[in-house]
Short mmCIF file of C-alpha atoms and ligand atoms in Angstrom, two decimals:
data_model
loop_
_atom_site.label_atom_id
_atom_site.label_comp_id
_atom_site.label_asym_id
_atom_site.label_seq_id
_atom_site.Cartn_x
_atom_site.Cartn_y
_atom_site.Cartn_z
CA UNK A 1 45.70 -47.53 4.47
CA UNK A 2 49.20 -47.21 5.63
CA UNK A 3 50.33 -46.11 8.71
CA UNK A 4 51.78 -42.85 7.41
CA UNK A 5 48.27 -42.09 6.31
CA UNK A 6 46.54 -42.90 9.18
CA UNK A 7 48.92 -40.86 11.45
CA UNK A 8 48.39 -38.43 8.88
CA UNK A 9 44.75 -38.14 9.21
CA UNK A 10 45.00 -38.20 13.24
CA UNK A 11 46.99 -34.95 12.96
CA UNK A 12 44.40 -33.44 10.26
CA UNK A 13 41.68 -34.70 12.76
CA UNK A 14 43.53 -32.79 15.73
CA UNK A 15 43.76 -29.48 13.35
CA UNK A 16 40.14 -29.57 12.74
CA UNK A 17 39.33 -30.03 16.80
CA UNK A 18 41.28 -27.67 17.81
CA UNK A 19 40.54 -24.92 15.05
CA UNK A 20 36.68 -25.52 16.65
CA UNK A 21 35.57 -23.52 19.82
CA UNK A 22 34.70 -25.76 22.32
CA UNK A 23 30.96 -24.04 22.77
CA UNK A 24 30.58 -25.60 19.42
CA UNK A 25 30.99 -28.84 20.37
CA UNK A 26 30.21 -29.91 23.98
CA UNK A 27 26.30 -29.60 22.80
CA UNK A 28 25.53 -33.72 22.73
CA UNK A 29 21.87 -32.74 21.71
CA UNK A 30 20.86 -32.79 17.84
CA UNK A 31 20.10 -29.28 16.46
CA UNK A 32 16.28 -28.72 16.07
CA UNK A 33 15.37 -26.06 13.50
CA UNK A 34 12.14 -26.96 14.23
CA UNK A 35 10.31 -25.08 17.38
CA UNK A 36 9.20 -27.78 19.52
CA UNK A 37 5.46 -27.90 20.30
CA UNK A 38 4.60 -26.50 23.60
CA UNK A 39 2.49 -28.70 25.86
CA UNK A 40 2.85 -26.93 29.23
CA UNK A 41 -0.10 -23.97 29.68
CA UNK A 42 2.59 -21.42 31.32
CA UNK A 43 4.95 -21.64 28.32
CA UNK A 44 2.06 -21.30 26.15
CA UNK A 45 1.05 -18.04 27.71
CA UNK A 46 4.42 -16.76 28.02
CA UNK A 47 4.64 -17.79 24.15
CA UNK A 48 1.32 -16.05 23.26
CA UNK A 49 2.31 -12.85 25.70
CA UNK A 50 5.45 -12.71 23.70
CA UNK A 51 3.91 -13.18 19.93
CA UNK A 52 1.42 -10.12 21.27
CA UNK A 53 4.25 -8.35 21.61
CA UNK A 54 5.89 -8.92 18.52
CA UNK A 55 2.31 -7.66 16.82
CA UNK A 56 2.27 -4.49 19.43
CA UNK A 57 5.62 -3.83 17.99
CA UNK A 58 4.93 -3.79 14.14
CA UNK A 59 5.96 -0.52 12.49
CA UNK A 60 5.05 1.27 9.40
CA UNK A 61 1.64 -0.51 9.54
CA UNK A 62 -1.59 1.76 8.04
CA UNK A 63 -3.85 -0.95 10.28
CA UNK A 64 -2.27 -0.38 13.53
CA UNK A 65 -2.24 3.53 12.78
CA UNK A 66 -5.83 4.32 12.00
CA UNK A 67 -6.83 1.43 15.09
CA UNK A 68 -7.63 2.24 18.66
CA UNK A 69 -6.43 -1.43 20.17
CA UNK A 70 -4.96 -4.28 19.42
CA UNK A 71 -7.16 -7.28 19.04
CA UNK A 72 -5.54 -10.70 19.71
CA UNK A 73 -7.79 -13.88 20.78
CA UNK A 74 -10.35 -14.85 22.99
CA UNK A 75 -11.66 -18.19 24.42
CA UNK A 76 -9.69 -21.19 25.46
CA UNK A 77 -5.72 -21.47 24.99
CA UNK A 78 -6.43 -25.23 25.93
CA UNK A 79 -8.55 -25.99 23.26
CA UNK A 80 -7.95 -28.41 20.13
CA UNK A 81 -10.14 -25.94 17.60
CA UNK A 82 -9.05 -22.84 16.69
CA UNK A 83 -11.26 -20.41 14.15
CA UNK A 84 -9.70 -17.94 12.00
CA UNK A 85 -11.71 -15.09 11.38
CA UNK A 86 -10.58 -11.82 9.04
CA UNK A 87 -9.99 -9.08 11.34
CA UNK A 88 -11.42 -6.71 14.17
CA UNK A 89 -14.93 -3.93 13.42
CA UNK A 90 -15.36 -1.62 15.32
CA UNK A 91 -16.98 -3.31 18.55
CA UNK A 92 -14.08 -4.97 18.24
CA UNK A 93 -11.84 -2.95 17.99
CA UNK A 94 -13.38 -1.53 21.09
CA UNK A 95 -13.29 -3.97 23.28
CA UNK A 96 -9.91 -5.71 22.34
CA UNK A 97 -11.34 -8.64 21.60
CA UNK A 98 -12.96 -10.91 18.47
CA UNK A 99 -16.44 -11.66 17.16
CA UNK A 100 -18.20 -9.56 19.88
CA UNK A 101 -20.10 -7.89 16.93
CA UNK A 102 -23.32 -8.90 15.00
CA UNK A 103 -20.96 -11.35 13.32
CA UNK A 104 -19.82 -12.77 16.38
CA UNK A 105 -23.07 -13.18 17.61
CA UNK A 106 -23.59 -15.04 14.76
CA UNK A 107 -20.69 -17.28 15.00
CA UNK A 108 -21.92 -18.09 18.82
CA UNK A 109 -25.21 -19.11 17.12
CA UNK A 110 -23.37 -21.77 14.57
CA UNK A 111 -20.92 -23.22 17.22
CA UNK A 112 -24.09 -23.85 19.15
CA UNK A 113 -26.68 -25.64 17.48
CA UNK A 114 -23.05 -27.96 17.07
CA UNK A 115 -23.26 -28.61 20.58
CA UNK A 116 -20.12 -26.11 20.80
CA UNK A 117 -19.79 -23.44 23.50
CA UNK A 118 -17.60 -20.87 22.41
CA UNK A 119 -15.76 -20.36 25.55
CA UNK A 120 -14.33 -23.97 24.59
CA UNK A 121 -12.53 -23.12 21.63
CA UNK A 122 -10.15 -20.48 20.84
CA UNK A 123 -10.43 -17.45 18.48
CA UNK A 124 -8.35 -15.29 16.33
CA UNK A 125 -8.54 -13.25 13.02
CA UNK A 126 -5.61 -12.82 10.33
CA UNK A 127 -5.16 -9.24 10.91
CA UNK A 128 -5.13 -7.67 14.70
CA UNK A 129 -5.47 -4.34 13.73
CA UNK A 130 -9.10 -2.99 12.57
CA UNK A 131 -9.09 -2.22 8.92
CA UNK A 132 -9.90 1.46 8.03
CA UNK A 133 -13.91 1.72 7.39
CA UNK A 134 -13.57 -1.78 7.16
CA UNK A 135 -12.23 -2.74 4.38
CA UNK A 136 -10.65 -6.04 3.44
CA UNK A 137 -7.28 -6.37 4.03
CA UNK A 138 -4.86 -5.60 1.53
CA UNK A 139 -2.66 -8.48 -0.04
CA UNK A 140 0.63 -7.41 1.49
CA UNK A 141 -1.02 -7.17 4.60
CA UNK A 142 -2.25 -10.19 4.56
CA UNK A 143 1.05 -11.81 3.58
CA UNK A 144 2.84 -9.53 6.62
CA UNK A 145 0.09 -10.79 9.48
CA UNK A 146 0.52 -14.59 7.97
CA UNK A 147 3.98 -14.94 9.76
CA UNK A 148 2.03 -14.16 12.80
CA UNK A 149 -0.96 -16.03 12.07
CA UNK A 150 1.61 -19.02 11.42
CA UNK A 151 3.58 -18.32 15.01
CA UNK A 152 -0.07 -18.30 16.83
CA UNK A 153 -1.62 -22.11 15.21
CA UNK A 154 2.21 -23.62 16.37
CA UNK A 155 1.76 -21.92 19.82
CA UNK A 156 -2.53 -23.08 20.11
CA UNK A 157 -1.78 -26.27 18.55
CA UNK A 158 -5.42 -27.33 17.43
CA UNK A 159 -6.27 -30.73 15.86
CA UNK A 160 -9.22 -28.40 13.94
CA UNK A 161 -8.29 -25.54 12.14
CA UNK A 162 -11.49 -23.65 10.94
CA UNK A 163 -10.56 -20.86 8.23
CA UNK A 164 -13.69 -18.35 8.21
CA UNK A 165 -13.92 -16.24 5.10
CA UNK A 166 -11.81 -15.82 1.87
CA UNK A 167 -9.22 -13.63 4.22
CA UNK A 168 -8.48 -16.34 6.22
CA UNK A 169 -8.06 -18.29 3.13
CA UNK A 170 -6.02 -16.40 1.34
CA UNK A 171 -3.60 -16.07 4.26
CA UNK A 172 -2.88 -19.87 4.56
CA UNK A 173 -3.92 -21.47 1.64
CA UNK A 174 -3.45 -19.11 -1.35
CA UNK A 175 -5.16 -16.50 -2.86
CA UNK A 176 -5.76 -18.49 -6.38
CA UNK A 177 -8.78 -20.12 -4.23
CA UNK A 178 -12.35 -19.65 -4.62
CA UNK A 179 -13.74 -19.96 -1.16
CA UNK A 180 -16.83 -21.34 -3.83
CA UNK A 181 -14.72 -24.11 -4.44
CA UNK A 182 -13.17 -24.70 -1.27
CA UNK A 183 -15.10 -24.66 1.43
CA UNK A 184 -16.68 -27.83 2.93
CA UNK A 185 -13.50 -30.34 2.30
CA UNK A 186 -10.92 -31.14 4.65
CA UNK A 187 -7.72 -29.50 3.55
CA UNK A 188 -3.59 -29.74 5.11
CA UNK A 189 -2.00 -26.67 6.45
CA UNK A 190 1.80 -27.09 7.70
CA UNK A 191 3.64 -25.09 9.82
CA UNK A 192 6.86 -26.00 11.25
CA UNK A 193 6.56 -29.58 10.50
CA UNK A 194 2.85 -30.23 11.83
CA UNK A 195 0.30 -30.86 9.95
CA UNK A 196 -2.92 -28.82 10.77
CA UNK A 197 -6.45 -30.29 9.88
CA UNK A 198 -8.20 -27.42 7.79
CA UNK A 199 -11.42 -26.64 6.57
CA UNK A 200 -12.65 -23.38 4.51
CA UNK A 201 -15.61 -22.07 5.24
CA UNK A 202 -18.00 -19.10 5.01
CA UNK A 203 -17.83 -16.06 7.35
CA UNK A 204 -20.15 -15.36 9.92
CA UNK A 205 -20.65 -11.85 7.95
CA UNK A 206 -20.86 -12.74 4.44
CA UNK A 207 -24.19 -15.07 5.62
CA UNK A 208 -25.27 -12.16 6.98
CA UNK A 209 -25.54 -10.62 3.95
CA UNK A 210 -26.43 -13.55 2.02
CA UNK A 211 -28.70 -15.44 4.18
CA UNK A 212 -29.23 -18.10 1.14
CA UNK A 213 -26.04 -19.77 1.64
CA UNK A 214 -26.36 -20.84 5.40
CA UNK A 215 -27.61 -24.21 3.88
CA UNK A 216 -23.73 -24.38 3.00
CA UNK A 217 -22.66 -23.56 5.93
CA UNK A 218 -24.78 -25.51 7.96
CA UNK A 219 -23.16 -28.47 5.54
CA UNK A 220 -19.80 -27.75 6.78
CA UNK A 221 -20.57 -27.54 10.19
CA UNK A 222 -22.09 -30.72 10.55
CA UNK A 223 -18.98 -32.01 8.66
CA UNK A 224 -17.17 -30.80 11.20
CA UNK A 225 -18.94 -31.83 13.94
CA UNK A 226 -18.32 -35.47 12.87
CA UNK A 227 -14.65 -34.89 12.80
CA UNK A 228 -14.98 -33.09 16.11
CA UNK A 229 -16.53 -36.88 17.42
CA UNK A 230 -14.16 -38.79 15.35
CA UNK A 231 -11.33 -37.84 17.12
CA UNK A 232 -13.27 -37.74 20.40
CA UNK A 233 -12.42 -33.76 21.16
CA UNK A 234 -13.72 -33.20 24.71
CA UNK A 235 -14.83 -30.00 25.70
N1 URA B 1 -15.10 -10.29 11.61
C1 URA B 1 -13.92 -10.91 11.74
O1 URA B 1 -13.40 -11.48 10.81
N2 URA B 1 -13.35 -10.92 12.91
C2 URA B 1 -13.85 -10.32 13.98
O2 URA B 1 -13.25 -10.36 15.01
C3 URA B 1 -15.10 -9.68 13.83
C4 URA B 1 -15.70 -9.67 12.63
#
């Protein structure tokens, strides 16, 4: 290189530097696009107060019309397993809160005889809104609520994700799935660069109605109870 060219560059250099704003450039730390996981318990609150929000604020939404409360989470923000359910009944939809119905009662049942209290782990459903009469949630409602869904693992953080129900399913994993097919195996959801342990399995309700298939359940549970002593989860 001669020394024309260097001097040459230098002033091309200087152009670019001074054509910047120096906001731009005094920031030594690399960029993250990636929202760092939370570790502290108040910035997971204020995190979770503000992604309540966010759902208290969603518009044009035939869930949140026909509802009488918003139904977020229950149980322990601290905990390292987190259960998806599909969305609020009416009890719940009552009392602001998850599984406090027949299924929930249910659910409290399962997480027991696994040596599980279920003020230990932390609850949530794909839609916070009670469905009209009940009904399933609609596709693009499930795909809306996902985003949220998504925001809510990142903030809770679990090393056990437990999907309950085809809903639940469908809303991380796809809705080519048969829960059939799927339930019982350990599975890889990722959001925001983690990597969420996952398993599929059937809802609390649906056994209700089809008491022949707690054997299957009862399968997965114990499945993951041994992952629940394999990493050595404490309660
Ligand atoms: N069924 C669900 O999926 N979630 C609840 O909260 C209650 C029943």
């Amino acid at each position: 290189m001669t020394k024309k060219q260097i001097n040459q560059n230098d002033s091309y250099k200087n152009e670019l530097l001074n054509s910047i704003d120096n906001e731009y450039i005094y920031e030594s730390a690399p960029i993250s696009r990636i929202k760092n996981k939370i570790y502290n318990i108040e910035d997971k609150l204020k995190s979770l107060d503000e992604l309540k929000n966010k759902i208290g604020s969603i518009e044009d939404c035939k869930l949140k019309e026909n509802a009488s409360n918003l139904v977020f989470s229950d149980g322990s923000i601290d905990s390292q397993i987190m259960i998806v359910g599909e969305g609020p009944g009416q009890k719940e939809d009552e009392l602001s809160k998850p599984f406090v119905g027949d299924a929930g009662m249910l659910l409290n049942k399962m997480l027991k005889a696994i040596n599980i209290n279920r003020k230990d782990i932390y609850i949530t459903n794909v839609v916070n809104y009670r469905p009209p009469n009940n009904r399933k949630p609609e596709p693009n409602e499930i795909l809306r609520y996902s985003n949220f869904l998504r925001e809510h693992i990142a903030i809770i953080n679990p090393k056990i994700l437990i999907l309950m129900g085809s809903t639940a399913m469908e809303s991380l994993l796809g809705s080519k799935n048969k829960i059939s097919k799927e339930r019982g195996k350990w599975k890889e959801v990722i959001i925001n660069n983690s990597t969420y342990l996952t398993m599929v399995t059937f809802h609390p309700a649906y056994l209700l109605r089809q008491a022949d298939q707690k054997k299957y359940s009862w399968a997965d549970l114990k499945v993951i109870r041994k992952k629940i002593d394999e990493l050595e989860i404490k309660f």
